[in-house]
Coordinates of C-alpha atoms and ligand atoms in Angstrom, one line a residue:
M1105 CA 0.0 0.1 0.0
M1106 CA 1.4 3.3 -1.1
P1107 CA 1.7 6.1 1.5
L1108 CA -1.5 8.1 1.7
I1109 CA -1.5 11.9 1.2
P1110 CA -4.3 12.9 3.5
V1111 CA -6.9 15.2 2.2
N1112 CA -6.4 17.2 5.4
E1113 CA -4.3 17.2 8.5
P1114 CA -4.3 19.8 11.4
L1115 CA -1.3 21.6 12.4
I1116 CA -0.8 21.2 16.1
G1117 CA 2.3 22.8 17.8
E1118 CA 4.0 22.9 21.1
K1119 CA 2.0 25.9 22.2
E1120 CA -1.3 23.9 21.9
I1121 CA 0.3 21.3 24.3
E1122 CA 1.5 23.9 26.7
Y1123 CA -1.8 25.6 26.9
V1124 CA -3.8 22.5 27.2
N1125 CA -1.5 21.3 30.1
E1126 CA -2.0 24.7 31.7
A1127 CA -5.8 24.3 31.5
L1128 CA -5.7 20.7 32.9
K1129 CA -3.4 21.8 35.7
S1130 CA -5.6 24.7 36.6
G1131 CA -8.6 22.5 37.2
W1132 CA -10.7 24.7 34.9
I1133 CA -11.7 21.9 32.5
S1134 CA -15.3 22.6 31.8
S1135 CA -16.6 25.7 30.1
E1136 CA -15.3 28.5 32.4
G1137 CA -11.8 29.6 32.4
K1138 CA -9.3 32.1 31.0
F1139 CA -8.8 30.3 27.6
I1140 CA -12.5 30.6 26.8
T1141 CA -12.5 34.3 27.3
A1142 CA -9.1 34.8 25.6
L1143 CA -10.1 32.8 22.6
E1144 CA -13.4 34.6 22.2
A1145 CA -11.7 38.0 22.5
R1146 CA -8.7 37.1 20.2
F1147 CA -10.8 35.5 17.4
A1148 CA -13.4 38.3 17.6
K1149 CA -10.6 40.8 17.2
Y1150 CA -9.1 38.9 14.3
T1151 CA -12.5 38.7 12.5
G1152 CA -13.3 42.3 13.2
R1153 CA -16.4 41.8 15.4
R1154 CA -17.2 43.1 18.9
F1155 CA -18.3 39.9 20.4
G1156 CA -17.4 36.2 20.1
V1157 CA -19.4 33.5 21.7
A1158 CA -17.6 30.1 21.7
V1159 CA -19.7 27.0 21.2
N1160 CA -19.0 23.2 20.9
N1161 CA -19.3 22.9 17.1
G1162 CA -20.1 24.9 13.9
T1163 CA -23.4 23.2 13.4
N1164 CA -24.5 24.3 16.8
A1165 CA -23.3 27.8 16.2
L1166 CA -25.8 28.0 13.4
I1167 CA -28.6 26.5 15.4
L1168 CA -27.9 29.0 18.2
A1169 CA -27.7 32.0 15.8
L1170 CA -31.0 31.3 14.3
R1171 CA -32.5 30.6 17.8
A1172 CA -31.2 33.9 19.0
L1173 CA -33.1 35.8 16.2
N1174 CA -36.3 34.4 17.6
L1175 CA -38.1 34.1 14.2
P1176 CA -41.7 33.1 14.0
E1177 CA -42.3 29.4 13.5
G1178 CA -42.6 28.6 9.8
S1179 CA -40.5 31.5 8.6
E1180 CA -38.3 30.8 5.6
V1181 CA -34.6 31.1 5.4
I1182 CA -32.8 31.4 2.1
I1183 CA -29.9 29.0 2.0
P1184 CA -27.6 27.6 -0.7
S1185 CA -28.3 24.1 -1.9
F1186 CA -24.6 23.6 -2.4
T1187 CA -23.4 23.5 1.2
I1188 CA -23.2 21.2 4.3
I1189 CA -26.3 19.8 5.8
S1190 CA -25.7 21.8 9.0
C1191 CA -27.1 25.0 7.3
A1192 CA -30.5 23.2 6.7
I1193 CA -30.5 21.4 10.0
A1194 CA -30.1 24.8 11.8
C1195 CA -33.3 26.0 10.1
I1196 CA -35.3 22.8 10.7
Y1197 CA -34.3 22.4 14.4
N1198 CA -35.6 26.0 14.9
N1199 CA -39.0 25.2 13.1
L1200 CA -37.9 27.3 10.1
I1201 CA -38.1 26.2 6.5
P1202 CA -34.9 26.2 4.4
V1203 CA -35.5 27.5 0.9
F1204 CA -32.7 26.4 -1.5
V1205 CA -30.9 28.5 -4.1
D1206 CA -28.7 27.2 -6.8
A1207 CA -24.9 27.7 -7.0
E1208 CA -22.8 29.9 -9.4
E1209 CA -20.8 27.8 -11.9
D1210 CA -17.4 29.6 -11.1
T1211 CA -17.4 30.4 -7.4
W1212 CA -19.7 27.5 -6.3
N1213 CA -21.3 29.9 -4.0
M1214 CA -25.1 30.7 -3.8
D1215 CA -26.1 32.6 -6.9
A1216 CA -27.3 35.9 -5.4
S1217 CA -29.1 36.8 -8.7
K1218 CA -31.5 33.9 -7.9
I1219 CA -32.4 34.8 -4.4
E1220 CA -35.1 37.4 -5.1
E1221 CA -37.3 34.8 -7.0
R1222 CA -37.3 32.7 -3.9
L1223 CA -38.5 35.4 -1.5
T1224 CA -42.1 35.1 0.0
E1225 CA -44.0 37.0 2.6
R1226 CA -42.6 34.4 5.1
T1227 CA -38.9 35.0 4.3
R1228 CA -37.1 36.3 7.3
A1229 CA -33.4 35.6 6.8
I1230 CA -30.7 34.8 4.4
M1231 CA -27.9 32.4 5.3
A1232 CA -24.8 33.6 3.4
V1233 CA -22.2 30.7 3.2
H1234 CA -18.8 31.1 1.7
I1235 CA -17.9 27.8 0.1
Y1236 CA -14.4 26.3 0.0
G1237 CA -12.7 29.6 0.8
H1238 CA -14.2 31.9 -1.8
P1239 CA -16.5 34.7 -0.6
V1240 CA -20.1 34.8 -1.8
D1241 CA -21.3 38.0 -3.5
M1242 CA -22.1 39.9 -0.3
D1243 CA -23.1 43.3 -1.8
E1244 CA -26.0 41.6 -3.6
I1245 CA -27.1 39.7 -0.5
L1246 CA -26.9 42.8 1.7
K1247 CA -28.9 44.8 -0.8
I1248 CA -31.7 42.2 -1.0
A1249 CA -31.6 41.8 2.9
Q1250 CA -31.9 45.5 3.5
K1251 CA -34.6 46.0 0.8
N1252 CA -36.7 43.2 2.3
S1253 CA -35.8 43.6 6.0
L1254 CA -34.1 40.2 6.3
Y1255 CA -31.5 39.1 8.8
I1256 CA -28.3 37.7 7.5
I1257 CA -26.7 34.7 9.1
E1258 CA -23.2 34.4 7.7
D1259 CA -21.5 31.0 7.8
F1260 CA -17.7 31.5 7.4
A1261 CA -16.6 28.1 8.6
E1262 CA -14.7 27.6 5.2
A1263 CA -13.5 31.3 4.9
I1264 CA -11.6 32.1 7.9
G1265 CA -9.3 34.9 6.6
S1266 CA -11.0 35.2 3.2
E1267 CA -12.0 38.7 2.1
Y1268 CA -14.8 40.3 0.2
K1269 CA -13.9 43.6 -1.3
G1270 CA -11.1 44.0 1.3
K1271 CA -13.4 43.1 4.3
R1272 CA -13.0 39.9 6.1
C1273 CA -15.5 37.1 5.8
G1274 CA -17.3 36.9 9.2
T1275 CA -18.0 40.7 9.4
F1276 CA -21.2 40.7 7.3
G1277 CA -23.8 38.7 9.3
D1278 CA -26.1 40.0 12.0
I1279 CA -24.6 36.9 13.4
S1280 CA -21.6 35.2 11.8
C1281 CA -20.9 31.5 12.6
V1282 CA -17.7 29.6 12.2
S1283 CA -16.5 26.0 12.9
F1284 CA -13.3 24.9 14.5
Y1285 CA -13.4 21.3 13.4
A1286 CA -10.0 19.6 12.8
N1287 CA -10.1 20.4 9.1
K1288 CA -10.7 24.1 9.5
V1289 CA -8.1 26.9 9.2
I1290 CA -7.9 26.9 13.0
T1291 CA -9.1 24.0 15.1
T1292 CA -10.2 23.3 18.7
G1293 CA -10.8 19.6 17.9
E1294 CA -14.6 20.2 17.9
G1295 CA -15.8 23.7 18.4
G1296 CA -17.2 26.9 16.8
M1297 CA -18.1 30.5 17.5
C1298 CA -21.0 32.9 16.9
L1299 CA -19.9 36.6 16.3
T1300 CA -21.8 39.8 16.3
D1301 CA -21.6 43.5 16.9
N1302 CA -25.0 43.7 18.6
D1303 CA -24.9 43.8 22.4
E1304 CA -28.4 42.4 22.8
L1305 CA -27.7 39.4 20.4
A1306 CA -24.4 38.7 22.1
E1307 CA -26.2 38.5 25.5
R1308 CA -28.9 36.2 24.0
L1309 CA -26.2 33.9 22.4
K1310 CA -24.4 33.6 25.7
R1311 CA -27.4 32.8 27.7
L1312 CA -29.0 30.4 25.2
K1313 CA -25.8 28.4 24.7
N1314 CA -25.8 27.9 28.5
L1315 CA -29.3 26.4 29.1
A1316 CA -30.7 30.0 29.4
F1317 CA -29.4 30.4 32.9
I1318 CA -29.7 33.9 34.2
P1319 CA -27.3 35.0 36.9
E1320 CA -30.0 36.9 39.0
K1321 CA -32.3 33.9 39.3
R1322 CA -30.2 30.8 39.2
F1323 CA -32.2 27.7 38.3
I1324 CA -35.2 29.7 37.2
H1325 CA -35.5 29.6 33.4
F1326 CA -37.6 31.8 31.3
E1327 CA -36.5 30.4 28.0
L1328 CA -35.4 27.0 26.7
G1329 CA -31.7 27.0 25.9
F1330 CA -29.1 24.5 24.9
N1331 CA -25.9 23.2 26.3
F1332 CA -23.6 24.2 23.5
R1333 CA -20.6 25.1 25.7
M1334 CA -17.0 24.8 24.6
T1335 CA -14.6 23.6 27.2
N1336 CA -11.6 25.6 28.5
I1337 CA -9.3 22.6 27.2
Q1338 CA -10.7 23.0 23.7
A1339 CA -10.3 26.8 23.9
A1340 CA -6.6 26.3 25.0
I1341 CA -5.9 24.6 21.7
G1342 CA -7.9 27.3 19.9
L1343 CA -6.0 30.1 21.5
A1344 CA -2.7 28.7 20.4
Q1345 CA -4.0 28.2 16.9
T1346 CA -5.5 31.7 16.8
E1347 CA -2.1 33.2 17.8
R1348 CA -0.7 31.7 14.6
I1349 CA -3.8 32.2 12.5
E1350 CA -2.1 34.5 9.8
E1351 CA 0.5 31.7 9.2
H1352 CA -2.3 29.2 8.7
V1353 CA -4.1 31.4 6.3
A1354 CA -0.9 32.1 4.4
K1355 CA -0.2 28.4 4.0
K1356 CA -3.7 27.8 2.6
V1357 CA -3.2 30.6 0.0
W1358 CA 0.3 29.1 -0.8
I1359 CA -1.2 25.7 -1.4
G1360 CA -4.0 27.1 -3.5
K1361 CA -1.7 29.2 -5.7
A1362 CA 0.7 26.3 -6.1
Y1363 CA -2.1 24.0 -7.4
N1364 CA -3.4 26.9 -9.6
E1365 CA 0.0 27.1 -11.3
L1366 CA 0.6 23.4 -11.6
L1367 CA -2.9 22.4 -12.7
K1368 CA -3.3 25.2 -15.3
P1369 CA -2.3 23.1 -18.2
L1370 CA -5.1 20.5 -17.4
E1371 CA -7.6 23.4 -17.3
E1372 CA -6.1 24.8 -20.7
E1373 CA -6.7 21.4 -22.2
G1374 CA -10.3 21.6 -21.2
L1375 CA -10.1 18.6 -18.8
I1376 CA -11.0 20.3 -15.5
K1377 CA -12.1 23.6 -14.1
L1378 CA -10.1 25.2 -11.2
P1379 CA -11.3 27.4 -8.4
V1380 CA -11.5 31.1 -9.3
E1381 CA -10.6 34.2 -7.4
K1382 CA -12.9 37.1 -8.5
E1383 CA -11.3 40.5 -8.7
W1384 CA -13.1 41.5 -5.6
A1385 CA -12.1 38.4 -3.6
K1386 CA -9.3 37.0 -1.5
N1387 CA -9.7 33.3 -1.8
T1388 CA -8.0 31.3 0.9
Y1389 CA -8.6 27.9 -0.9
W1390 CA -9.7 26.2 2.4
M1391 CA -10.1 23.1 0.4
Y1392 CA -8.9 22.9 -3.2
G1393 CA -11.7 21.8 -5.4
I1394 CA -11.7 20.8 -9.0
V1395 CA -14.6 20.1 -11.4
L1396 CA -14.1 17.7 -14.2
N1397 CA -15.5 18.7 -17.5
N1398 CA -18.6 16.8 -18.2
N1399 CA -17.4 15.9 -21.8
L1400 CA -14.6 13.7 -20.3
K1401 CA -17.1 10.7 -20.0
T1402 CA -16.1 10.2 -16.4
T1403 CA -17.3 11.3 -13.1
S1404 CA -15.7 12.4 -9.8
D1405 CA -16.4 9.0 -8.2
L1406 CA -14.3 7.2 -10.8
V1407 CA -11.4 9.7 -10.8
M1408 CA -11.4 9.8 -7.0
K1409 CA -11.2 5.9 -7.0
K1410 CA -8.2 6.0 -9.3
L1411 CA -6.5 8.6 -7.2
A1412 CA -7.1 6.6 -4.1
D1413 CA -5.3 3.6 -5.8
K1414 CA -2.4 6.0 -6.1
G1415 CA -2.4 6.9 -2.4
I1416 CA -4.1 10.2 -2.9
Q1417 CA -7.1 10.9 -0.6
T1418 CA -9.8 13.1 -1.9
R1419 CA -13.4 14.1 -0.9
P1420 CA -16.5 14.5 -3.0
F1421 CA -18.2 17.9 -3.2
F1422 CA -21.4 18.5 -1.3
Y1423 CA -24.5 16.5 -2.2
P1424 CA -27.1 19.2 -3.0
L1425 CA -29.5 19.9 -0.1
H1426 CA -32.6 20.0 -2.4
L1427 CA -32.1 16.3 -3.1
Q1428 CA -31.3 15.1 0.4
P1429 CA -33.2 11.9 1.3
A1430 CA -33.4 13.0 4.9
F1431 CA -35.7 15.8 3.9
E1432 CA -38.1 13.8 1.9
R1433 CA -40.6 13.5 4.8
F1434 CA -41.0 17.2 5.1
S1435 CA -44.0 18.9 3.4
W1436 CA -41.8 21.7 2.1
F1437 CA -39.5 19.4 0.4
K1438 CA -40.0 19.7 -3.3
K1439 CA -37.0 17.9 -4.8
E1440 CA -36.7 20.7 -7.3
K1441 CA -34.0 20.8 -10.1
L1442 CA -31.0 23.1 -9.3
H1443 CA -28.8 22.4 -12.1
V1444 CA -25.5 23.8 -11.1
S1445 CA -25.5 22.3 -7.6
E1446 CA -26.2 18.9 -9.2
I1447 CA -23.4 19.2 -11.9
L1448 CA -21.0 20.3 -9.1
Y1449 CA -21.7 17.2 -7.1
K1450 CA -21.4 14.9 -10.0
Y1451 CA -18.1 16.3 -11.3
G1452 CA -16.5 18.0 -8.4
F1453 CA -14.1 16.8 -5.6
Y1454 CA -11.4 18.2 -3.6
I1455 CA -7.7 17.2 -3.3
P1456 CA -5.3 17.3 -0.4
S1457 CA -5.3 20.8 1.1
G1458 CA -4.3 20.3 4.7
L1459 CA -2.0 22.7 6.6
T1460 CA 0.8 20.1 6.7
L1461 CA 1.0 19.6 3.0
T1462 CA 4.5 19.8 1.5
E1463 CA 5.6 20.9 -1.9
E1464 CA 6.7 17.4 -2.7
Q1465 CA 3.2 16.1 -1.9
I1466 CA 1.6 18.8 -4.1
I1467 CA 3.7 17.8 -6.9
K1468 CA 2.8 14.1 -6.4
V1469 CA -1.0 15.0 -6.4
V1470 CA -0.6 16.8 -9.6
S1471 CA 1.3 14.1 -11.3
A1472 CA -1.3 11.6 -10.0
L1473 CA -4.1 13.6 -11.5
K1474 CA -2.3 14.0 -14.8
E1475 CA -1.8 10.3 -15.1
V1476 CA -5.5 9.7 -14.3
L1477 CA -6.8 12.4 -16.7
L1478 CA -4.4 12.4 -19.6
Ligands
PLP2787 C1 -19.8 25.7 5.7 C2 -19.9 24.9 7.0 N1 -20.8 25.2 8.0 C3 -21.0 24.5 9.1 C4 -20.2 23.4 9.3 C5 -20.4 22.6 10.5 O1 -19.4 22.6 11.4 P1 -19.1 21.5 12.5 O2 -18.6 20.2 11.7 O3 -18.2 22.1 13.4 O4 -20.4 21.2 13.1 C6 -19.2 23.1 8.3 C7 -18.3 21.9 8.4 O5 -17.7 21.3 9.2 C8 -19.1 23.8 7.1 O6 -18.2 23.5 6.2

């Protein structure tokens, strides 16, 4: 068996071990402690937001954010079809209805020009998700949100450090959510955060993530909350990671640009499409995706299998949410046709993009791809 080049690997340094040891020795091993507050402050500052509320994963960050908005039951939330299921789950668990919008062919993000046709009198929010490191067209989304008095939940789990027109992803949502899963630009093992500039929303997020305890009346609850607390031990890892965040972002960009350069000939031959970087965007290439041209008479499944045989690990693109079998039992589920998302799933996949990837490994991945495709 050939050595495997993993699709992703976290970068864990000595500082993480030092901080985790400190947390353990201090006895603050649950969700209070100095690493939680330090991580919240430092990551909020990096993102450019006033408040950060750490939670135990990115899915729960989205659930919490929608709960904090207190939308009427049955309200509709515009979300991309081409994204992780967490985005739809966050709606459904809040008794809200996800309304799916197709993707753009080049950025793979939600096509903002198709949002307005999906609005109804029940639409209350738009979930703006940045896919694989490239920002979604925020101006268009902000314009529609403002015109129709809609909230924006921003999901920048895949776009830490990415920028839209010079502004960092994570600064656009009424509440912005992020994940610190092991494959993200920074990790806490499992973890996430909600960020906002709004005092009242920040208070609600803090309260709701902690079983809706209120300090004045301990054990009397006026609302149903969640236990979405991150531990001080996880935050210790996260703080060490956040201290090096610029380095992590730079490494992702370096990997992305290296692949761009080396895979260009395959694109020029019309075999694959590479990720783009719009003139208004900073793409951090969180995961380096490629899309096979559909005239190749092969699909991502087959190519991924051949790459696996050569020791290269890959992952398929998202399965479109508008086709998910898990939603079939819901009355709102229409199984509509969203052509671009379906094509992306069929022909797209991503190649090794982890923070530990070396130049030598990048060259190996590229030559394996060439062998498979040429
Ligand atoms: C865009 C996006 N949102 C949300 C999540 C969910 O985060 P978590 O895995 O931490 O629950 C992920 C992936 O992990 C993601 O890629």
